[in-house]
XYZ file of N, CA, C and O in Angstrom:
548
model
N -178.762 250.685 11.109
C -178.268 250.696 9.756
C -179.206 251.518 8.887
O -180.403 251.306 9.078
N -178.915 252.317 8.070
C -179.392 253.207 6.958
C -179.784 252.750 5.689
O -180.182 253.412 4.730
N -179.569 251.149 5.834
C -180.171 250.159 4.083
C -181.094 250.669 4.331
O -181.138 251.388 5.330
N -182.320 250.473 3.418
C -183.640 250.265 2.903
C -183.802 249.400 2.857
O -183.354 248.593 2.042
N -184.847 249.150 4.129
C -185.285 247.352 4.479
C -185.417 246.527 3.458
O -184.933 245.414 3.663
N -185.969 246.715 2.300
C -186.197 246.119 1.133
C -184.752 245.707 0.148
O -184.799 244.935 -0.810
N -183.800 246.243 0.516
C -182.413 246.001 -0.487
C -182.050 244.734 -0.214
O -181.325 244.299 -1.108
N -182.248 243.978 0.631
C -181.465 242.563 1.284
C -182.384 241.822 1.579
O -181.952 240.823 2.154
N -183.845 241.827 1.423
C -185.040 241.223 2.643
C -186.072 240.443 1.539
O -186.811 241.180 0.886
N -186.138 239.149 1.335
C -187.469 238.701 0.853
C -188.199 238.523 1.836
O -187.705 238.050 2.860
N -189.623 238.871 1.768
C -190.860 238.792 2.542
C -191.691 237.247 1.936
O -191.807 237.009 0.734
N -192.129 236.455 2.875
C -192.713 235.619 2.456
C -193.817 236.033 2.354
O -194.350 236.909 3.034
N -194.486 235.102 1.012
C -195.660 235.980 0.412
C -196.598 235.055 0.830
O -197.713 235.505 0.569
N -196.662 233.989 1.350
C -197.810 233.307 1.732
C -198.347 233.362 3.478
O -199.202 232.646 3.998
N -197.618 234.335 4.053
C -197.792 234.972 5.715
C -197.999 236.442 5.838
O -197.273 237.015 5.026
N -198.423 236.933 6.257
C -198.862 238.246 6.951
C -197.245 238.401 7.963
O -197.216 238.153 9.168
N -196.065 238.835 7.188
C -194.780 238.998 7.694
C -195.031 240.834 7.764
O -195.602 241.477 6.883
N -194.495 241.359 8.921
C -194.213 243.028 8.821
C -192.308 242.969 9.251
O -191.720 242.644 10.283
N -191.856 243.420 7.990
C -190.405 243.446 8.426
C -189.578 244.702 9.029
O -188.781 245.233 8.256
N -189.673 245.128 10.100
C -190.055 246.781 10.708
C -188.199 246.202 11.155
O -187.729 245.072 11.021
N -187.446 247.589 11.743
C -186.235 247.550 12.057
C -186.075 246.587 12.767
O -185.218 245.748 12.491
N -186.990 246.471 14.020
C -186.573 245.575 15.172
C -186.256 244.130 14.614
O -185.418 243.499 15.258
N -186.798 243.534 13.529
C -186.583 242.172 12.536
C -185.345 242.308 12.062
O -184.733 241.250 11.915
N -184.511 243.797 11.634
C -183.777 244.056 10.665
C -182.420 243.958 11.456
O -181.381 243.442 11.044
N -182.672 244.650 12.866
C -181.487 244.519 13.817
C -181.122 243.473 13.973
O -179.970 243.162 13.670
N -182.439 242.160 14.764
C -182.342 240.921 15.065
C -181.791 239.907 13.676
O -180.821 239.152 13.748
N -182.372 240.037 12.842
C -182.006 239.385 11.710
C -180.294 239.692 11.759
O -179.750 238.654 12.136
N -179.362 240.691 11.519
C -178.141 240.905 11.998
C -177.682 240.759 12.802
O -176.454 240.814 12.731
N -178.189 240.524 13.882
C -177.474 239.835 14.906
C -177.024 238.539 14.528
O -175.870 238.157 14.340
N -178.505 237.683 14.409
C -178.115 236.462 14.085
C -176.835 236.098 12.901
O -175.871 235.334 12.953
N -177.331 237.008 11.876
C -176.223 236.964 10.821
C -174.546 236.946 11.656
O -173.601 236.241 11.303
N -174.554 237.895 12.774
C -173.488 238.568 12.894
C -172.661 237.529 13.894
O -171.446 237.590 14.081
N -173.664 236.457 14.569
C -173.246 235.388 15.433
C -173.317 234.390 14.813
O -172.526 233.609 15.341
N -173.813 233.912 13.965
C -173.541 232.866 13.072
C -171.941 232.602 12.370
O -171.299 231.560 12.236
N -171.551 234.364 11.911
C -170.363 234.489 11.001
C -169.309 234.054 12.456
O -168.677 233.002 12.548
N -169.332 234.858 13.206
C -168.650 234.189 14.682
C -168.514 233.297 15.339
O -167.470 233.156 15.975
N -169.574 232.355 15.403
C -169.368 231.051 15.725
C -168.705 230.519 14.189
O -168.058 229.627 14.738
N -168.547 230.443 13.545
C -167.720 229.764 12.266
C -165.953 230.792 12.153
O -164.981 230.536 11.442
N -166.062 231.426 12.710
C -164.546 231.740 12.797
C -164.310 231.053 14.196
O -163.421 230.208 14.101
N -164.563 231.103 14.808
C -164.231 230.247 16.044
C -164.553 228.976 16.019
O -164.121 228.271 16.931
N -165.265 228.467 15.125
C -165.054 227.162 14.768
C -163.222 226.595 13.868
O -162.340 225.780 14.138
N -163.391 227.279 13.129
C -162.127 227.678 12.140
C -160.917 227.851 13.184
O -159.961 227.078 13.136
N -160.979 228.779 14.031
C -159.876 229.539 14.794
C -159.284 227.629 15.611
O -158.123 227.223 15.568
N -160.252 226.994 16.126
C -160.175 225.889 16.839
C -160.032 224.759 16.267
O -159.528 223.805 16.859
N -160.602 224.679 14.605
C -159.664 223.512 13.866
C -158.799 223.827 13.414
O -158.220 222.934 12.795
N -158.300 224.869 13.401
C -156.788 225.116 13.181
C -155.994 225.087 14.104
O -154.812 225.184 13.774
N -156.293 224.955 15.515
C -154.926 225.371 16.637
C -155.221 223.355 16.335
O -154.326 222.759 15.736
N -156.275 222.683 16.732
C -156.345 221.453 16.805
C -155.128 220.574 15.831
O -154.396 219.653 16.195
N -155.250 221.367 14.227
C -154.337 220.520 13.342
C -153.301 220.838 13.522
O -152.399 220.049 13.243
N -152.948 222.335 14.151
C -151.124 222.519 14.231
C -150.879 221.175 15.258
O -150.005 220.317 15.134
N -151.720 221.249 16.100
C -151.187 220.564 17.395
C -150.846 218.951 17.172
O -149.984 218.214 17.651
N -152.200 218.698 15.978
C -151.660 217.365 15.375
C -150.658 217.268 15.060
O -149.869 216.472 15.567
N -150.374 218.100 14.068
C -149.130 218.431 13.245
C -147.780 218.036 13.803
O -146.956 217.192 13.451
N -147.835 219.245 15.148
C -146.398 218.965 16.021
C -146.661 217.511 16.783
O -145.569 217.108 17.186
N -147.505 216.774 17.051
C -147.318 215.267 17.727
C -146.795 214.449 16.414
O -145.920 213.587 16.342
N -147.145 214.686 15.987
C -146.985 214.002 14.517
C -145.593 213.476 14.325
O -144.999 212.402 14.419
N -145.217 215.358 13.857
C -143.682 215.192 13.631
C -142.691 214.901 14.652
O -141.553 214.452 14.511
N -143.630 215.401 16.225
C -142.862 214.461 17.520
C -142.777 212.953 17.289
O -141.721 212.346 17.104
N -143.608 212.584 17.309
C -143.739 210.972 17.045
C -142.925 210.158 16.236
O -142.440 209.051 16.472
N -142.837 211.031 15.038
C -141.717 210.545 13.916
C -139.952 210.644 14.337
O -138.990 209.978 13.953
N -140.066 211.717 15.228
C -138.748 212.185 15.821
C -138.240 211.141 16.594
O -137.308 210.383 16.325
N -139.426 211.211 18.238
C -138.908 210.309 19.223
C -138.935 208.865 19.253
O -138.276 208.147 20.005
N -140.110 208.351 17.982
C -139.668 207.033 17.824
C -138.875 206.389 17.074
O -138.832 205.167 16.935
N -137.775 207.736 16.217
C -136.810 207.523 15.364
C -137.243 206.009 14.758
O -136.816 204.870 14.946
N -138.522 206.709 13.771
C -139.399 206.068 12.629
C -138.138 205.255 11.689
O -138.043 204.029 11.650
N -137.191 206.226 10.942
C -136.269 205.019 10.365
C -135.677 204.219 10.625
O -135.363 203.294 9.876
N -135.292 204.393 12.029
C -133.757 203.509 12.396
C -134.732 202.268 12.744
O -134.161 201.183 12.851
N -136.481 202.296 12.982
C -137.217 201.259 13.508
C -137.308 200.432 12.689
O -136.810 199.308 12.618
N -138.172 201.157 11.825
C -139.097 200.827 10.408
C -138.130 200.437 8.917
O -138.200 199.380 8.289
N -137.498 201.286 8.692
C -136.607 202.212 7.727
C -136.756 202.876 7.246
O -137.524 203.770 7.600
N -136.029 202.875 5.964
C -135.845 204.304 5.275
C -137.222 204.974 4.852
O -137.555 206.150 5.004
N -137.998 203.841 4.235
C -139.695 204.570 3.370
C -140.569 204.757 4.489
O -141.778 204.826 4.267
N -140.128 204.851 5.674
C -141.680 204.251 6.481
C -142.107 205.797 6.624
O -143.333 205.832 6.722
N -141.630 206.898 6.664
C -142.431 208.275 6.431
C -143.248 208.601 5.039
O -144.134 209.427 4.818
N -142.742 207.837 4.363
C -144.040 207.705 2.767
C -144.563 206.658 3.343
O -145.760 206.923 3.459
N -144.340 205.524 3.811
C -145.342 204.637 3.412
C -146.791 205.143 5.120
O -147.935 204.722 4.946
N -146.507 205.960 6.487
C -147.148 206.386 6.862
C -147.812 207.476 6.056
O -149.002 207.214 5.877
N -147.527 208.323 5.652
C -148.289 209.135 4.251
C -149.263 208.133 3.762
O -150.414 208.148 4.198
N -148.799 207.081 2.703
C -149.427 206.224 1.970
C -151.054 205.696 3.029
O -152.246 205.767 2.731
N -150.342 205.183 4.313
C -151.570 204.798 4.905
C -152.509 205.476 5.656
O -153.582 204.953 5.956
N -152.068 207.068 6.125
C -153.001 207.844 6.112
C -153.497 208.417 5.150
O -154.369 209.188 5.551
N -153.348 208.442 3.706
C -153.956 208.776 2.689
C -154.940 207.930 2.718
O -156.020 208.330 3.153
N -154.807 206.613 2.278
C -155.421 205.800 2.425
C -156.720 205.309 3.209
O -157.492 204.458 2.769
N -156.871 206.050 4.593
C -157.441 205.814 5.803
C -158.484 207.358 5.944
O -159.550 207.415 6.558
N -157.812 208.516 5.188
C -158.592 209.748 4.861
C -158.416 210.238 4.012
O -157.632 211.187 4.037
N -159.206 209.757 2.507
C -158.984 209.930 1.222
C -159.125 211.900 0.887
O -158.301 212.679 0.410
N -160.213 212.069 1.281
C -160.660 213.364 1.316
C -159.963 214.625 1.909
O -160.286 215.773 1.602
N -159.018 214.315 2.752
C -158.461 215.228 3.571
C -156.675 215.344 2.964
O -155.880 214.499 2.554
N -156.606 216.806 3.168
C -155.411 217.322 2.259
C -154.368 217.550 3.508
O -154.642 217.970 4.632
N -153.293 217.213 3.067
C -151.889 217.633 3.962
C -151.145 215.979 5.024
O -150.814 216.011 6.209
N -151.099 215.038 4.311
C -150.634 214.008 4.335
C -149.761 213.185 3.153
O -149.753 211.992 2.850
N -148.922 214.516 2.541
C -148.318 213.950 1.794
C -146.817 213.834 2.293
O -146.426 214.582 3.189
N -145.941 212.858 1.692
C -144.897 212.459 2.227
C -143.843 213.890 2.591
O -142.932 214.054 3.402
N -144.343 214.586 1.783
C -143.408 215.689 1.718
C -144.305 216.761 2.978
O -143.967 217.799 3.547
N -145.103 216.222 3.018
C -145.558 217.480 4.632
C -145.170 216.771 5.579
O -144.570 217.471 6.394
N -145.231 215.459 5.944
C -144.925 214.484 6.901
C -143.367 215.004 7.110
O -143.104 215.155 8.303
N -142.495 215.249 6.388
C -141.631 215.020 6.563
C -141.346 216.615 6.790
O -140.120 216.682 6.878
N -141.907 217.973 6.931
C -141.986 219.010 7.072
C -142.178 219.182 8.659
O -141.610 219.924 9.460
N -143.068 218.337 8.797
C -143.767 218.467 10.242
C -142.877 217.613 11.155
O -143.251 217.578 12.328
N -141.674 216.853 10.819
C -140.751 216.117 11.225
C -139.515 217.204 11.607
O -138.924 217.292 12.684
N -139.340 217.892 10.555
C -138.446 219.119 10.712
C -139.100 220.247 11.537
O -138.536 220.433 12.615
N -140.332 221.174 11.240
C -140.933 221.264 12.291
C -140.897 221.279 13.739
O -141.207 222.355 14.249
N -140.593 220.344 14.505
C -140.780 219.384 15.621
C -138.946 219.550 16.169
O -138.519 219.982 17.239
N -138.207 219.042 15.013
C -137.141 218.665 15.462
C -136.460 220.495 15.602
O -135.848 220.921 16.581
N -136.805 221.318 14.305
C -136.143 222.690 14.344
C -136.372 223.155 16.138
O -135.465 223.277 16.961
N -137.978 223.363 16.392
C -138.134 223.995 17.204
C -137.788 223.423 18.850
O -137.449 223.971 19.899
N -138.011 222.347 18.517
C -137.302 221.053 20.052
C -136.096 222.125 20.138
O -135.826 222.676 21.206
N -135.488 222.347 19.109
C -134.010 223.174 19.201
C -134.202 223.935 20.509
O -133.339 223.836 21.382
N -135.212 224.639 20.679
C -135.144 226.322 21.078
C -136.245 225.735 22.686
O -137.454 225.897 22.853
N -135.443 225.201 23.422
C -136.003 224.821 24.342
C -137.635 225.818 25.129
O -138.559 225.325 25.777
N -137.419 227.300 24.717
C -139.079 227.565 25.298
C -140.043 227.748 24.125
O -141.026 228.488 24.077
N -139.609 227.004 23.280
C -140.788 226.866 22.229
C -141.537 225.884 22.519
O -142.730 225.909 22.822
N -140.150 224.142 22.340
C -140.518 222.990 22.753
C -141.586 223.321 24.298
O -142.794 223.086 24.265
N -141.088 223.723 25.204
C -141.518 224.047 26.103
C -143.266 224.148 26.027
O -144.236 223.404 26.168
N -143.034 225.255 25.780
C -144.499 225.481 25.221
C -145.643 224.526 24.384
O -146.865 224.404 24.475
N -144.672 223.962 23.589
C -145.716 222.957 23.575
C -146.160 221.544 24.301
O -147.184 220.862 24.256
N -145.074 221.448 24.898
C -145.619 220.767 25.563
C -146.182 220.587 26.729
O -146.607 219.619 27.358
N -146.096 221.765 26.897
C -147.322 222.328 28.075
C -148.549 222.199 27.383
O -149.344 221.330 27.741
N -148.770 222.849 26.567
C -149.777 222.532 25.059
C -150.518 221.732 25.573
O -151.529 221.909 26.252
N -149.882 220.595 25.165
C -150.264 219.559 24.908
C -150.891 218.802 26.156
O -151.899 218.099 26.081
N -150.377 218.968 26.974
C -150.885 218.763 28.614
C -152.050 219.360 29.176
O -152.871 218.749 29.860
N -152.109 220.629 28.857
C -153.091 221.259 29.382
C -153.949 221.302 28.193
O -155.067 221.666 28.560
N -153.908 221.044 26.658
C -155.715 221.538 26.155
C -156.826 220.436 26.664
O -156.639 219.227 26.797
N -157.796 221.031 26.863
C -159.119 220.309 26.886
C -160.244 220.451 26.165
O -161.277 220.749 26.765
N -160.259 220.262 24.728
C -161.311 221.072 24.325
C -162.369 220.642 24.770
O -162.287 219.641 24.058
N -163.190 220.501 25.241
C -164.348 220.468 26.231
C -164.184 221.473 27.450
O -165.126 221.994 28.047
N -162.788 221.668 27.733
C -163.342 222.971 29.048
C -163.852 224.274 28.775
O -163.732 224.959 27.759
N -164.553 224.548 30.057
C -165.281 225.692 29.796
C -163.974 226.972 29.749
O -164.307 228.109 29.416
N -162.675 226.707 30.066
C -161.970 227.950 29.709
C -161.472 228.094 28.686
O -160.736 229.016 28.331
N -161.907 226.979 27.965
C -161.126 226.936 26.506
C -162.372 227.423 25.483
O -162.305 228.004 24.400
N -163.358 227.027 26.137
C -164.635 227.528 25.428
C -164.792 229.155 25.346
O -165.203 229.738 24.342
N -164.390 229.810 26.595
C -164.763 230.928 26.537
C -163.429 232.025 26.071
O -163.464 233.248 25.936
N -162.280 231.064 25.892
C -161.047 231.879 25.324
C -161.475 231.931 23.577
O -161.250 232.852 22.793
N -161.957 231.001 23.386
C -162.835 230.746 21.674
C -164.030 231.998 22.024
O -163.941 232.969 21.272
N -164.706 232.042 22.675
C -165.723 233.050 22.591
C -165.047 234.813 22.152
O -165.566 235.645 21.407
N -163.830 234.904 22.888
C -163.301 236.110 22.645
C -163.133 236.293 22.035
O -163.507 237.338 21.502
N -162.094 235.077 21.313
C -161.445 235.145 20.038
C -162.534 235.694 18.777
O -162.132 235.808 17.620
């Protein structure tokens, strides 16, 4: 890189620091694998919540939640996962019931359903091939 070591770099003033390229490369690296492991952190809580998502709205489907429960029990599951994870966004009655449609649209199109539920069978997040399909990514 062509910066001027000094444009981006505090030197600690209480050590005998020399900040020569080879610091300047390494220092970017790290920068540059840090930013990468956090998109692949990201990349993997996001496939994780779709996947919630579609059990979700499976669940609501195949245990035909109203005809059990009745009519409110998709707000009042909202209500008690609100309840249970105050902090966390996308449990409102009206996504619940998105992710219900969701589930049921794509069940339609048998190699979608398909697909996920292969999904769902095969992730492991702990395997090492899932680890290193995240590394690519």
């Amino acid at each position: 890189m062509s910066k001027n070591i000094n444009d981006k770099h505090r030197a600690v003033c209480s050590h005998d620091v020399n900040l020569d390229n080879d610091y300047v490369q390494w220092i970017h690296e790290i920068k540059r694998r840090f930013r990468n492991a956090r998109i692949k952190a990201a990349v993997k809580v996001n496939s994780e919540q779709l996947l919630f998502n579609w059990q979700l709205g499976r669940d609501l489907v195949i245990r035909k939640a109203e005809e059990k429960w009745g009519n409110g029990i998709v707000e009042q599951v909202s209500l008690d996962l609100q309840s249970e994870f105050p902090n966390v966004k996308g449990f409102s009655a009206r996504n619940l019931w998105n992710m219900k449609k969701w589930y049921s649209f794509y069940m339609s199109y048998d190699h979608v359903g398909e697909a996920f539920c292969a999904l769902e069978k095969q992730i492991d997040t702990g395997s090492l091939k899932l680890q290193q399909v995240a590394a690519e990514v």
